[in-house]
Coordinates of C-alpha atoms in Angstrom, one line a residue:
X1 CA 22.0 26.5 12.3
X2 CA 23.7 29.1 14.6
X3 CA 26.5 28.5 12.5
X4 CA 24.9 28.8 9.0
X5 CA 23.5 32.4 10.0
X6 CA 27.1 33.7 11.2
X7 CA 28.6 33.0 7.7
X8 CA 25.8 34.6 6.0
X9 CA 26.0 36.8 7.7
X10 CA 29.7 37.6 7.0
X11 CA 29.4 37.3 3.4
X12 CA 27.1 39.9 3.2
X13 CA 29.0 42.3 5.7
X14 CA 32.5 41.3 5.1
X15 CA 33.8 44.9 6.1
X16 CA 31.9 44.8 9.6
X17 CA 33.0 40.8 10.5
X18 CA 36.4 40.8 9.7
X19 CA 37.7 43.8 11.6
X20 CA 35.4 43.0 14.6
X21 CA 37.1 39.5 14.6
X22 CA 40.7 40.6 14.3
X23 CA 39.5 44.1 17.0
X24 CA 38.6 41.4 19.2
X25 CA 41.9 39.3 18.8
X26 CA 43.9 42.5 19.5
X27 CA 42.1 43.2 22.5
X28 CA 43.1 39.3 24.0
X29 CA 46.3 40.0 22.7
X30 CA 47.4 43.1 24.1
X31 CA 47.7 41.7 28.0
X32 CA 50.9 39.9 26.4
X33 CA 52.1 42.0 24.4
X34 CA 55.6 42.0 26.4
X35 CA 55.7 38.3 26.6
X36 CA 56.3 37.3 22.7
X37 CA 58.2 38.7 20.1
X38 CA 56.5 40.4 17.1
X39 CA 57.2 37.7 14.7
X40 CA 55.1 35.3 17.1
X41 CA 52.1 38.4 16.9
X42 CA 52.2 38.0 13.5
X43 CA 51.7 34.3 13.1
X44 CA 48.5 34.8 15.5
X45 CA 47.3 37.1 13.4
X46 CA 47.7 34.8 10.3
X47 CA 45.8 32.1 12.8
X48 CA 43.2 34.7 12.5
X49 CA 43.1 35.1 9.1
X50 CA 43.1 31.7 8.2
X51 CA 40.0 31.3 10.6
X52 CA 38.3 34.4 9.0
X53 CA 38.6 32.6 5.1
X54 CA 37.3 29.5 6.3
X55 CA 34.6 30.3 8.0
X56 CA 33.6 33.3 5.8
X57 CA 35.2 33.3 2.4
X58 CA 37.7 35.2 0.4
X59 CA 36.4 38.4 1.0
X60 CA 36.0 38.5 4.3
X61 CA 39.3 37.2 4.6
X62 CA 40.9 40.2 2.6
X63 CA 39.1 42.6 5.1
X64 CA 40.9 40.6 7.9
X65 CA 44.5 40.8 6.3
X66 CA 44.2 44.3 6.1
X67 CA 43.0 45.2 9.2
X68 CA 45.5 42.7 11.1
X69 CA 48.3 44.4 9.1
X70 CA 47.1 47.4 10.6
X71 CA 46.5 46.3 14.4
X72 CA 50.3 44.7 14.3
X73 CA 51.8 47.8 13.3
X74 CA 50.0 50.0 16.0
X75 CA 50.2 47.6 18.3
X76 CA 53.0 45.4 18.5
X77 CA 55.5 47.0 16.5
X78 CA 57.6 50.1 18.2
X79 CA 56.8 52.4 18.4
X80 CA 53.6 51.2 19.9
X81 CA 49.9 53.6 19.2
X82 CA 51.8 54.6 15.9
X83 CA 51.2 53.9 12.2
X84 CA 55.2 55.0 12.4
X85 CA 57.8 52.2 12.5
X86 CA 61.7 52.7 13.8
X87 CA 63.1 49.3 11.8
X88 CA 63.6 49.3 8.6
X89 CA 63.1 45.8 9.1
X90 CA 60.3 45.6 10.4
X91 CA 58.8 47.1 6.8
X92 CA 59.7 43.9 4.9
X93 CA 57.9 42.1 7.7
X94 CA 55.2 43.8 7.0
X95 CA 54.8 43.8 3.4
X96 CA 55.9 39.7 3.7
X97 CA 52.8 39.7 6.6
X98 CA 50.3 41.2 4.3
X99 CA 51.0 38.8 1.0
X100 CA 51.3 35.8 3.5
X101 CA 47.9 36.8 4.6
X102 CA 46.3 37.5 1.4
X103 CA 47.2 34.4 -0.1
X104 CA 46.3 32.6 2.9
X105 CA 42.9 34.1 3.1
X106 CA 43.0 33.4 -0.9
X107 CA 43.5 29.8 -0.7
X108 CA 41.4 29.2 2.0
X109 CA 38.7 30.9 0.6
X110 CA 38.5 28.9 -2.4
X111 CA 39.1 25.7 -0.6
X112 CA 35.7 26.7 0.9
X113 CA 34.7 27.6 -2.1
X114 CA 34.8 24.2 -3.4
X115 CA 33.9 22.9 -0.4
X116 CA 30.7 24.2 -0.9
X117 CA 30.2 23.6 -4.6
X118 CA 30.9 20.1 -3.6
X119 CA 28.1 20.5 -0.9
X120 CA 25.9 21.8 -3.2
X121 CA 26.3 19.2 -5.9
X122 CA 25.7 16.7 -3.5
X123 CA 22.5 18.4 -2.2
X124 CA 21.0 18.8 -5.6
X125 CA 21.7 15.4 -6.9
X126 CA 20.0 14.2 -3.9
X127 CA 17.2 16.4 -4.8
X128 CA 16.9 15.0 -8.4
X129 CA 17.3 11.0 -6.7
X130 CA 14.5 11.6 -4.2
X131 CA 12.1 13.9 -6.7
X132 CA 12.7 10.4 -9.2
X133 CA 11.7 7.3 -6.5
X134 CA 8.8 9.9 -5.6
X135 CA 7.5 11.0 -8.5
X136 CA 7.6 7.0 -9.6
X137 CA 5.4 6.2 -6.5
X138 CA 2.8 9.0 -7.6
X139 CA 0.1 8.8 -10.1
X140 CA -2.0 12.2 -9.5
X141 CA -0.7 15.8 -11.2
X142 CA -1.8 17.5 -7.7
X143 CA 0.6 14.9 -6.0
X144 CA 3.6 15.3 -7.9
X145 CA 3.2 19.4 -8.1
X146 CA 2.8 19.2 -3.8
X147 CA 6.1 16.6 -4.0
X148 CA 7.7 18.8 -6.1
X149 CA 7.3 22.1 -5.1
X150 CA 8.0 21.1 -1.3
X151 CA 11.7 19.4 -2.7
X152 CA 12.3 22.4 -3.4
X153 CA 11.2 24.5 -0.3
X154 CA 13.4 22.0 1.3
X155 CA 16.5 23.4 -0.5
X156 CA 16.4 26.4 -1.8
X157 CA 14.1 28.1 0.6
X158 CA 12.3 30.6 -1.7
X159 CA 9.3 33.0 -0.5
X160 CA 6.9 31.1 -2.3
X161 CA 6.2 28.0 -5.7
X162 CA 3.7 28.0 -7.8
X163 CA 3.0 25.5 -10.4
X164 CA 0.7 26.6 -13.2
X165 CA -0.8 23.7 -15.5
X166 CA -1.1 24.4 -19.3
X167 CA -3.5 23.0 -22.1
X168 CA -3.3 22.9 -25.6
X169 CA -5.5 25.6 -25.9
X170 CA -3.0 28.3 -24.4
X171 CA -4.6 29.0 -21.1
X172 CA -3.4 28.2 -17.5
X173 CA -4.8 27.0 -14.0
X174 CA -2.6 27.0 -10.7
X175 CA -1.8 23.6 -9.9
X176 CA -0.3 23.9 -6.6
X177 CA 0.7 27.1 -4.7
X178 CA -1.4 30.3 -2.7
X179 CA -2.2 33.2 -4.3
X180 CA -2.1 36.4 -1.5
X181 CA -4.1 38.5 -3.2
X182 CA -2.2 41.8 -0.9
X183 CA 1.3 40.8 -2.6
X184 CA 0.2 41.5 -5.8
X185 CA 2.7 40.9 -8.5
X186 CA 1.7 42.8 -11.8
X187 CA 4.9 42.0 -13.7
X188 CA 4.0 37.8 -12.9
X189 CA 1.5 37.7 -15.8
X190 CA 3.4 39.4 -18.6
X191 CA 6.7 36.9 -17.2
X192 CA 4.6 33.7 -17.5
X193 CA 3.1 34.8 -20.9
X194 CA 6.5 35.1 -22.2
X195 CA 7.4 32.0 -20.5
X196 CA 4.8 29.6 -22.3
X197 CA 5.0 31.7 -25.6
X198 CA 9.0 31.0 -25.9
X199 CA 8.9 27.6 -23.8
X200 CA 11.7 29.7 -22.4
X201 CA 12.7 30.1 -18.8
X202 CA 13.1 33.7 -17.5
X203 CA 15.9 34.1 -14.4
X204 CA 18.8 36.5 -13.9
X205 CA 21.2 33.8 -12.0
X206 CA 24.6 35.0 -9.9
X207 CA 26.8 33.8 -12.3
X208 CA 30.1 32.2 -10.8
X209 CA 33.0 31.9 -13.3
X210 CA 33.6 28.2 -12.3
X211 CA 29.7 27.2 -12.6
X212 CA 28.3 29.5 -15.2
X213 CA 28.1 29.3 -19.0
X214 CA 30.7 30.1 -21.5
X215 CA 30.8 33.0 -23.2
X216 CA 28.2 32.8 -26.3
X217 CA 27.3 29.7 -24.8
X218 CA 23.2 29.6 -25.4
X219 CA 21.3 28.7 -22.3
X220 CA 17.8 28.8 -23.3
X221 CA 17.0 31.5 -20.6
X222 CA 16.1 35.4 -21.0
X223 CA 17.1 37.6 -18.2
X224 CA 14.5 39.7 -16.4
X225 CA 16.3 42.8 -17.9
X226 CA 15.1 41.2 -21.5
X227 CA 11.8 41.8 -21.1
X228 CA 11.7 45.2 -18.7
X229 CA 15.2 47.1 -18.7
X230 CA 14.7 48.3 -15.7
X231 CA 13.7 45.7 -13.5
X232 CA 15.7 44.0 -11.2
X233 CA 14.4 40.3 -9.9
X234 CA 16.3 37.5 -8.3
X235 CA 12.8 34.9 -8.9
X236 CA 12.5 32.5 -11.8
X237 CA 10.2 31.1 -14.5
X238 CA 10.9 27.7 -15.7
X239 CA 8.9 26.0 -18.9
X240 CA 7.4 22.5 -17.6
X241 CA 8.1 20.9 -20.9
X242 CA 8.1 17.4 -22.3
X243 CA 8.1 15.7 -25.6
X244 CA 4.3 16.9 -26.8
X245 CA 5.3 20.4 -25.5
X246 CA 4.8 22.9 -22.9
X247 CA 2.5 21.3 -19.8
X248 CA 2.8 24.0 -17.3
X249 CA 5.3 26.9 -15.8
X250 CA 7.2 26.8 -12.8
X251 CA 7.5 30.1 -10.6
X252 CA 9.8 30.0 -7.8
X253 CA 9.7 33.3 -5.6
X254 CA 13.3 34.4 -4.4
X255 CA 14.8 33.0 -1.9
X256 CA 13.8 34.4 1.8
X257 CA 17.5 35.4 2.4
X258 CA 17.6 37.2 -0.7
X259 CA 20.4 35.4 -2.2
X260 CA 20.5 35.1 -6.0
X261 CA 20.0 31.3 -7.6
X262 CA 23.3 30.2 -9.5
X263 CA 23.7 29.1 -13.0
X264 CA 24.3 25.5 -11.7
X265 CA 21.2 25.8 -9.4
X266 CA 18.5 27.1 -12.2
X267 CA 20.0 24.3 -14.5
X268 CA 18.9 21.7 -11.3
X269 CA 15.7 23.9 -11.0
X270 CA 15.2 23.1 -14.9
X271 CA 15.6 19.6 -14.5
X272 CA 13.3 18.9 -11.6
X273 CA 10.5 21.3 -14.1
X274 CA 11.4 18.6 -16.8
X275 CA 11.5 15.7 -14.5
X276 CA 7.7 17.4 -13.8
X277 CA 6.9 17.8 -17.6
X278 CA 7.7 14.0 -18.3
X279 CA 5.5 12.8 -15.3
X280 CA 2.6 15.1 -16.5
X281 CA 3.2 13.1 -20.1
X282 CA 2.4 10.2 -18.6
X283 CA 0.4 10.3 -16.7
X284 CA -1.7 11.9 -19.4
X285 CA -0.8 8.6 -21.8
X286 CA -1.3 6.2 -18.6
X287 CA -4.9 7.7 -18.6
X288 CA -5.3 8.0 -22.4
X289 CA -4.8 3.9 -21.9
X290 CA -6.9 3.7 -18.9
X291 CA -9.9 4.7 -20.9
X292 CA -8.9 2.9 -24.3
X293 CA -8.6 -0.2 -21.9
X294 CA -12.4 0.8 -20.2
X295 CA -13.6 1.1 -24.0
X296 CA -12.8 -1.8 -25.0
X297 CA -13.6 -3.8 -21.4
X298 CA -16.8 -1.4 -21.9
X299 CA -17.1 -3.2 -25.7
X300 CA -17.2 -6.3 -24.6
X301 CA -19.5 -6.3 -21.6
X302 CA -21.7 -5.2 -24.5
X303 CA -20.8 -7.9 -27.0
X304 CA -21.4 -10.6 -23.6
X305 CA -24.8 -8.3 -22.4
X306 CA -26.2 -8.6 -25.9
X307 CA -25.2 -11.7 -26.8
X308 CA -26.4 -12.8 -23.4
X309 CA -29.8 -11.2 -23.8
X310 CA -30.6 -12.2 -27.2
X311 CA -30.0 -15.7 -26.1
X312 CA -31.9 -15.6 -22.8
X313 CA -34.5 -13.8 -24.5
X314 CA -35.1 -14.8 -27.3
X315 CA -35.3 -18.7 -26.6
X316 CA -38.3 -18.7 -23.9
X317 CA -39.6 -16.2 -26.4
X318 CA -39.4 -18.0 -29.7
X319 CA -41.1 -21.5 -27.2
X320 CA -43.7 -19.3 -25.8
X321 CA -44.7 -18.1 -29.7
X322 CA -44.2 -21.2 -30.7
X323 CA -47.0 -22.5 -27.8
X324 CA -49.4 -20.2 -27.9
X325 CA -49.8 -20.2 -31.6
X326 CA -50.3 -24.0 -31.5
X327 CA -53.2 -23.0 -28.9
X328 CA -54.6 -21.1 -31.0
X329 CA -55.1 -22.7 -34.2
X330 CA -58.4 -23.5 -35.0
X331 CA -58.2 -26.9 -36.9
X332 CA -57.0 -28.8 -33.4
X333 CA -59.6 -29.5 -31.0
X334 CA -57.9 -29.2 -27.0
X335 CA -58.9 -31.0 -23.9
X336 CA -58.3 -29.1 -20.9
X337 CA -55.8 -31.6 -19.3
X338 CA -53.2 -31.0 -22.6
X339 CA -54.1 -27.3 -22.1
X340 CA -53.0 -27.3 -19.1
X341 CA -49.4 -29.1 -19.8
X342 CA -48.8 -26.5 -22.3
X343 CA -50.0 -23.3 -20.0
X344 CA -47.5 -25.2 -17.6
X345 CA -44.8 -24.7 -20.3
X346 CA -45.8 -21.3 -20.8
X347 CA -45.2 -20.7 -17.2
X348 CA -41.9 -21.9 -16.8
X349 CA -41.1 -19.8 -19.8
X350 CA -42.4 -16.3 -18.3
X351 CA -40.5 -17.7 -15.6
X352 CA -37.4 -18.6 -17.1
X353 CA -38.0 -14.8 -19.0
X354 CA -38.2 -13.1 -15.8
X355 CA -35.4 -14.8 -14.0
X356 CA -33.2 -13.5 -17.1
X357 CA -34.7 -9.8 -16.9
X358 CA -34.3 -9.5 -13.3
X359 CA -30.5 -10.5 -13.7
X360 CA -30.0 -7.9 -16.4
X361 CA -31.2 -5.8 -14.1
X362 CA -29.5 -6.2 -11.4
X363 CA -26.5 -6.2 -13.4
X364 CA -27.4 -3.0 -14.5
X365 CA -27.3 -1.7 -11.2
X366 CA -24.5 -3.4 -9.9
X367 CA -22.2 -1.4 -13.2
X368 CA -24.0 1.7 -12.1
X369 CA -23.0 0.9 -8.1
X370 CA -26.5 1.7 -7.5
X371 CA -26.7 -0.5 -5.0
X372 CA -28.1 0.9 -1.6
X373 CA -29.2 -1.2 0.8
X374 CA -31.8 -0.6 3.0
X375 CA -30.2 -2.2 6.3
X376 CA -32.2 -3.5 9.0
X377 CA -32.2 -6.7 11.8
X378 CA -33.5 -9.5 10.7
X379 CA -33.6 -13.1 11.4
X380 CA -31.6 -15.5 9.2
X381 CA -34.1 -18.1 9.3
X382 CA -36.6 -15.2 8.3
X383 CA -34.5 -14.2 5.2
X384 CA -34.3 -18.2 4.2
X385 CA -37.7 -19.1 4.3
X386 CA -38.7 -16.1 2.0
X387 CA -35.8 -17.4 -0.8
X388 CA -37.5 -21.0 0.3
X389 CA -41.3 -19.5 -0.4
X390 CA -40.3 -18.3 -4.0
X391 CA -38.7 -21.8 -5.4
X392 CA -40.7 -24.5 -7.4
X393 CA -41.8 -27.0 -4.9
X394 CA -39.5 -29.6 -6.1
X395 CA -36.5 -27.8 -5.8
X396 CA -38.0 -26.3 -2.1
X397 CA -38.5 -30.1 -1.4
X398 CA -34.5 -30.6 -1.9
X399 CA -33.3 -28.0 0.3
X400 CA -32.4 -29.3 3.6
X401 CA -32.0 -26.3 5.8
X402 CA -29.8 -27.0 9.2
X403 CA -29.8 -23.7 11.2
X404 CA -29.4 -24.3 15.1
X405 CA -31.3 -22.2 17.5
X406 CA -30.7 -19.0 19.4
X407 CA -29.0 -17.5 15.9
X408 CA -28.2 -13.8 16.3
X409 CA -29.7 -11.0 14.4
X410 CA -28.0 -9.7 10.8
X411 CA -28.4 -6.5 9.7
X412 CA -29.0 -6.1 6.2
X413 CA -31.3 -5.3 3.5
X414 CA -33.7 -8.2 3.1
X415 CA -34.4 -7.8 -0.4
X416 CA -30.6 -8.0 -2.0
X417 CA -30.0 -10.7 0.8
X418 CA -32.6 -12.9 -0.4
X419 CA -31.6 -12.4 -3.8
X420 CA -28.2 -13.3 -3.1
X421 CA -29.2 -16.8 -1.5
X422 CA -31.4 -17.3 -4.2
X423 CA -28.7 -17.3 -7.2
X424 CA -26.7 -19.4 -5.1
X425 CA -29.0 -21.7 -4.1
X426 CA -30.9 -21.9 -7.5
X427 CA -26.9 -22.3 -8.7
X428 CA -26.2 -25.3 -6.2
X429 CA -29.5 -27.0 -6.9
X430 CA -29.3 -26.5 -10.9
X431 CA -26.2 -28.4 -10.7
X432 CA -26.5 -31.2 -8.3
X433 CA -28.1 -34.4 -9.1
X434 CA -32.0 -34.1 -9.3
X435 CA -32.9 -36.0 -6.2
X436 CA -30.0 -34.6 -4.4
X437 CA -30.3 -32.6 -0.9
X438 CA -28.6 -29.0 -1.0
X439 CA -27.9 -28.1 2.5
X440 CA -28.2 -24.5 4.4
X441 CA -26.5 -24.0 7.3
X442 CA -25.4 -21.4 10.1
X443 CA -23.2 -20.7 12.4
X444 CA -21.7 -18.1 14.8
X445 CA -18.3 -17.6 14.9
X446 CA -15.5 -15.1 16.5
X447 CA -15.7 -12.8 12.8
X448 CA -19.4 -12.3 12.8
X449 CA -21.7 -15.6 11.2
X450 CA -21.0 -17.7 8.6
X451 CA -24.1 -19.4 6.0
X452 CA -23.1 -22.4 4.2
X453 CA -24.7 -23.5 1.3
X454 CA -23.5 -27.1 0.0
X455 CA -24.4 -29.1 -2.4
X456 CA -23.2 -32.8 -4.1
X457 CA -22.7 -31.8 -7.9
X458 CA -19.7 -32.1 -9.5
X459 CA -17.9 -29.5 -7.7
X460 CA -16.0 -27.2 -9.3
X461 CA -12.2 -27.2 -10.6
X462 CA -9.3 -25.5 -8.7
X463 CA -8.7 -23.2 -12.1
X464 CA -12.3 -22.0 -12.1
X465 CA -12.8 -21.6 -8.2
X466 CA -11.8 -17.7 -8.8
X467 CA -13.2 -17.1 -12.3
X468 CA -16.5 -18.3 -11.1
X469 CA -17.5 -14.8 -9.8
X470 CA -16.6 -13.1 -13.2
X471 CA -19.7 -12.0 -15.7
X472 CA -20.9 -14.4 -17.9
X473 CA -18.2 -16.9 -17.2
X474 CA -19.6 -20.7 -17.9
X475 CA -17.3 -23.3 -16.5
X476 CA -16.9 -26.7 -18.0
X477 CA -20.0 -28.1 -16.2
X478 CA -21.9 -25.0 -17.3
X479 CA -24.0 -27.8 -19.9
X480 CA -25.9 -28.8 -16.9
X481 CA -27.2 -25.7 -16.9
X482 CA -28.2 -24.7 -20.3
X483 CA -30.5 -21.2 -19.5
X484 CA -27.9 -20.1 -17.0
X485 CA -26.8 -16.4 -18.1
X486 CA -23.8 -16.3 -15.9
X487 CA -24.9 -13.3 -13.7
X488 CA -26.0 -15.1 -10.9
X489 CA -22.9 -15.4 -8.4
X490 CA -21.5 -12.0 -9.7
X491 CA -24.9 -10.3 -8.4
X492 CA -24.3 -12.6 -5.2
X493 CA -20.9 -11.3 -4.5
X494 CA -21.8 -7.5 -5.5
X495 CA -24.6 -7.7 -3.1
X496 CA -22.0 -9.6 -0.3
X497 CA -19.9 -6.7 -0.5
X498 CA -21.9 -3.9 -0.4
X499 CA -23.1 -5.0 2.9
X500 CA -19.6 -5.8 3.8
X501 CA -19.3 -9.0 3.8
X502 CA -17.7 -11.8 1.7
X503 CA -18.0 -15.2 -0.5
X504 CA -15.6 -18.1 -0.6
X505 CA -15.9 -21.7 -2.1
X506 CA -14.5 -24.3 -0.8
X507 CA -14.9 -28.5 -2.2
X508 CA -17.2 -30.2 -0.3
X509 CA -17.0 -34.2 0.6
X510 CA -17.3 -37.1 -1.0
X511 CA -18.2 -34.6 -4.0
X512 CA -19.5 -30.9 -5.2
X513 CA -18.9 -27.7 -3.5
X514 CA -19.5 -25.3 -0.1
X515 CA -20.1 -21.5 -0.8
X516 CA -19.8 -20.1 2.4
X517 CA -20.9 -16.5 2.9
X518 CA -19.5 -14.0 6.2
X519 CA -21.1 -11.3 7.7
X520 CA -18.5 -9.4 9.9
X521 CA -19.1 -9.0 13.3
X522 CA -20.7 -5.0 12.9
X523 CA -23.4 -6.6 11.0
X524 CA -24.4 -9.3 13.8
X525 CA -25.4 -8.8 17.2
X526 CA -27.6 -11.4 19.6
X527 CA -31.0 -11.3 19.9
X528 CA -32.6 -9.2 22.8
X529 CA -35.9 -8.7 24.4
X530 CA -36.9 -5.6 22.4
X531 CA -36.5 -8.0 19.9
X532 CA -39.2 -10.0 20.7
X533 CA -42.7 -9.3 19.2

């Protein structure tokens, strides 16, 4: 760094460095001035020179061959103190001594010269590799403008970047960089005007002859002095462009050292903008897909949610018309025990028709993540025997429930948790044999507590195990089930998660299928006094 900051600053005061470094050579030469000869004095001071080109550059170098021509004259040529010299010889020397040294500080100087073009390349392709693997791994504007614009700090060390976003209707919002509002700029405006009008960059580059353009060679940049004559600026505008057009400006403030940019380091400037103007593209496609993709997902939810409703409505419908207008027909005289048997049917019906509403419902909410449970601690047995209350007494006569004592408290919302053991109960006992148990069970473990529900049905195939959970998916033994709507273990896993918890399946011996559900650990906690009623 210490380093860095010395050849700065010679570069900019080549006229102070170099005679202070060949002043202070003279002075450590001087105590042995008697013990060489003045050719030796001379190739010291080329040892000098040689040092001044490569640490500061041609110019500086120059300086340093003239004053060390000077310094061995007065110095170390007789007579001594003079400019005046006594050999004839010793003029030849001299006029060898000062070519020798400019061409030394010549050569040197470019070798540095290339040295650091070589340095630079190498730092701005870098800066073009890393922009590319980050701006791959982004996917927000806001992300790729902060990646972007700090790249660039990172290099070029400008004063400030701002990145202005364009629409198609011509106006612009900042992206990405501070405005101070007591550094007002009142030329910034009419410069990024003229930017997005010409999709034209604006800079006035320090134009090397071995890095800038050709002459008549058209850059696609206007000079500051283009616009205002008599304004001199070392910042830049740069058109964020892509193949639909422009999709924002880039301003880069000048650098802090006040240093001009290159031609070759606006043209790397330019790329990064258009390496920016391609990711804004797509990502504006990638969402333009996103949201075909959510229509059309969107399109068929509704296709499945109205097919689904006309079937699960309209059936119990059509029977309970079709009941009821039997009842009522006049020519048909009813006993009260067939009356009976059909009001029966009419129940299941209204049942049946409310099962299927409260589904849609739910489903409803679960699209609209309107779920909010109302948490409290409860007891799992508590929780069960409500779901157990609410079932058709055959099917509560099936369920065999197996919860061991001393269970700990749960903390959820007792509401959606009974709803979720009743679609996977009324699941696990619509598709086990008639006169076959369905077992509930509990049990604490080091993750929080597990509830299994089991059941001896046909189980469910390896290819379906994670399909199951999907809206309106009917497996292969979805015919033992004819009025099933498909909602009911999506609901159950909706409500699972919202409290934080989880669902898995798992076969279940000699035949049918486990769905074990976990509560993790935050959500259980044992039973306590306070507890007690």
């Amino acid at each position: 760094m210490f380093f860095t900051s010395v050849r700065h600053w010679a570069e900019n005061h080549p006229f102070i460095f170099a005679p202070g470094i060949v002043g202070a050579a003279t002075l450590l030469f001087l105590p042995g001035r008697e013990l060489l000869g003045k050719g030796h004095w001379a190739l010291l001071y080329l040892l000098v020179i040689s040092v001044v080109a490569s640490v500061a550059g041609s110019r500086p170098s120059f300086a340093a061959a003239l004053s060390a021509f000077l310094a061995w004259d007065v110095f170390f040529l007789p007579p001594y103190n003079t400019f005046r010299v006594d050999d004839p010889k010793d003029w030849i020397s001299l006029g060898v001594f000062l070519v020798v040294g400019l061409l030394i500080g010549l050569t040197s100087g470019r070798l540095r010269e290339r040295e650091a073009l070589a340095v630079a390349q190498e730092r701005e392709m870098a800066l073009l590799n890393r922009l590319t693997g980050r701006l791959l791994a982004l996917q927000k504007p806001l992300d790729m403008a902060e990646a972007l614009c700090n790249e660039i700090e990172a290099v070029f060390s400008p004063r400030f970047i701002r990145f202005h976003l364009a629409d198609k209707g011509g106006s612009r919002s900042l992206l990405f960089g501070l405005k101070n509002d007591l550094d007002i700029d009142p030329l910034e405006e009419d410069f990024l005007r003229e930017t997005a009008e010409r999709s034209a960059g604006i800079a006035s580059p320090v134009i090397a002859p071995s890095r800038g353009p050709t002459p008549g060679e058209e850059t696609g940049f206007l000079p500051h002095t283009a616009l205002f004559p008599s304004v001199s600026r070392n910042d830049v505008f740069l058109p964020v462009l892509s193949s639909s057009g422009l999709e924002g400006i880039l301003h880069i403030g000048e650098r802090r050292s006040k240093k001009g940019y290159s031609w070759n380091e606006i043209q790397l400037l330019s790329a990064a903008a258009h390496m920016a103007g391609t990711f804004l593209e797509r990502n504006r496609l990638d969402e333009s897909a996103r949201r075909a993709e959510t229509l059309m997902e969107g399109d068929k939810l509704k296709s499945a949610i109205f097919s689904s409703v006309s079937h699960e409505l309209k059936t119990p419908l059509s029977s309970l018309t079709a009941t009821i207008s039997d009842i009522l027909e006049g020519d048909r005289t009813w006993n009260s025990g067939h009356v009976k048997k059909e009001l029966g049917s009419v129940k299941k019906d209204l049942d049946r028709l409310s099962h299927s509403i409260g589904s849609l419902l739910d489903l409803s909410r679960l699209a609209a993540e309107a779920w909010k449970p109302d948490l409290q601690w409860v007891e799992p047995g508590e929780v069960l025997g409500w779901v157990l209350f609410r079932l058709e007494r055959h099917a509560r006569e099936r369920v065999k429930a197996e919860l061991p004592e001393n269970l700990p408290l749960i903390l959820v919302d007792f509401q959606q948790w009974g709803r979720l053991l009743m679609h996977i109960l009324e699941n696990a006992l619509s598709y086990s044999p008639p006169d076959s148990p369905v077992t509930v069970g509990a049990e604490r473990t080091a993750s929080g507590l597990d509830i299994r529900i089991g059941d001896n049905g046909p189980g469910i195939p390896d290819g379906e195990k994670r399909m199951i959970f999907t809206k309106f998916f009917r497996g292969i033994h979805s015919g033992l089930l004819p009025g099933g709507t498909g909602l009911g273990l999506p609901i159950a896993l909706e409500i699972a998660r919202v409290h934080e918890g989880t669902i898995r399946v798992e076969d279940n011996a000699p035949s049918g299928t486990v769905f074990i559900i976990s509560l993790p650990a935050g959500h259980v906690r044992e039973e306590t006094e306070a507890d007690l009623p």
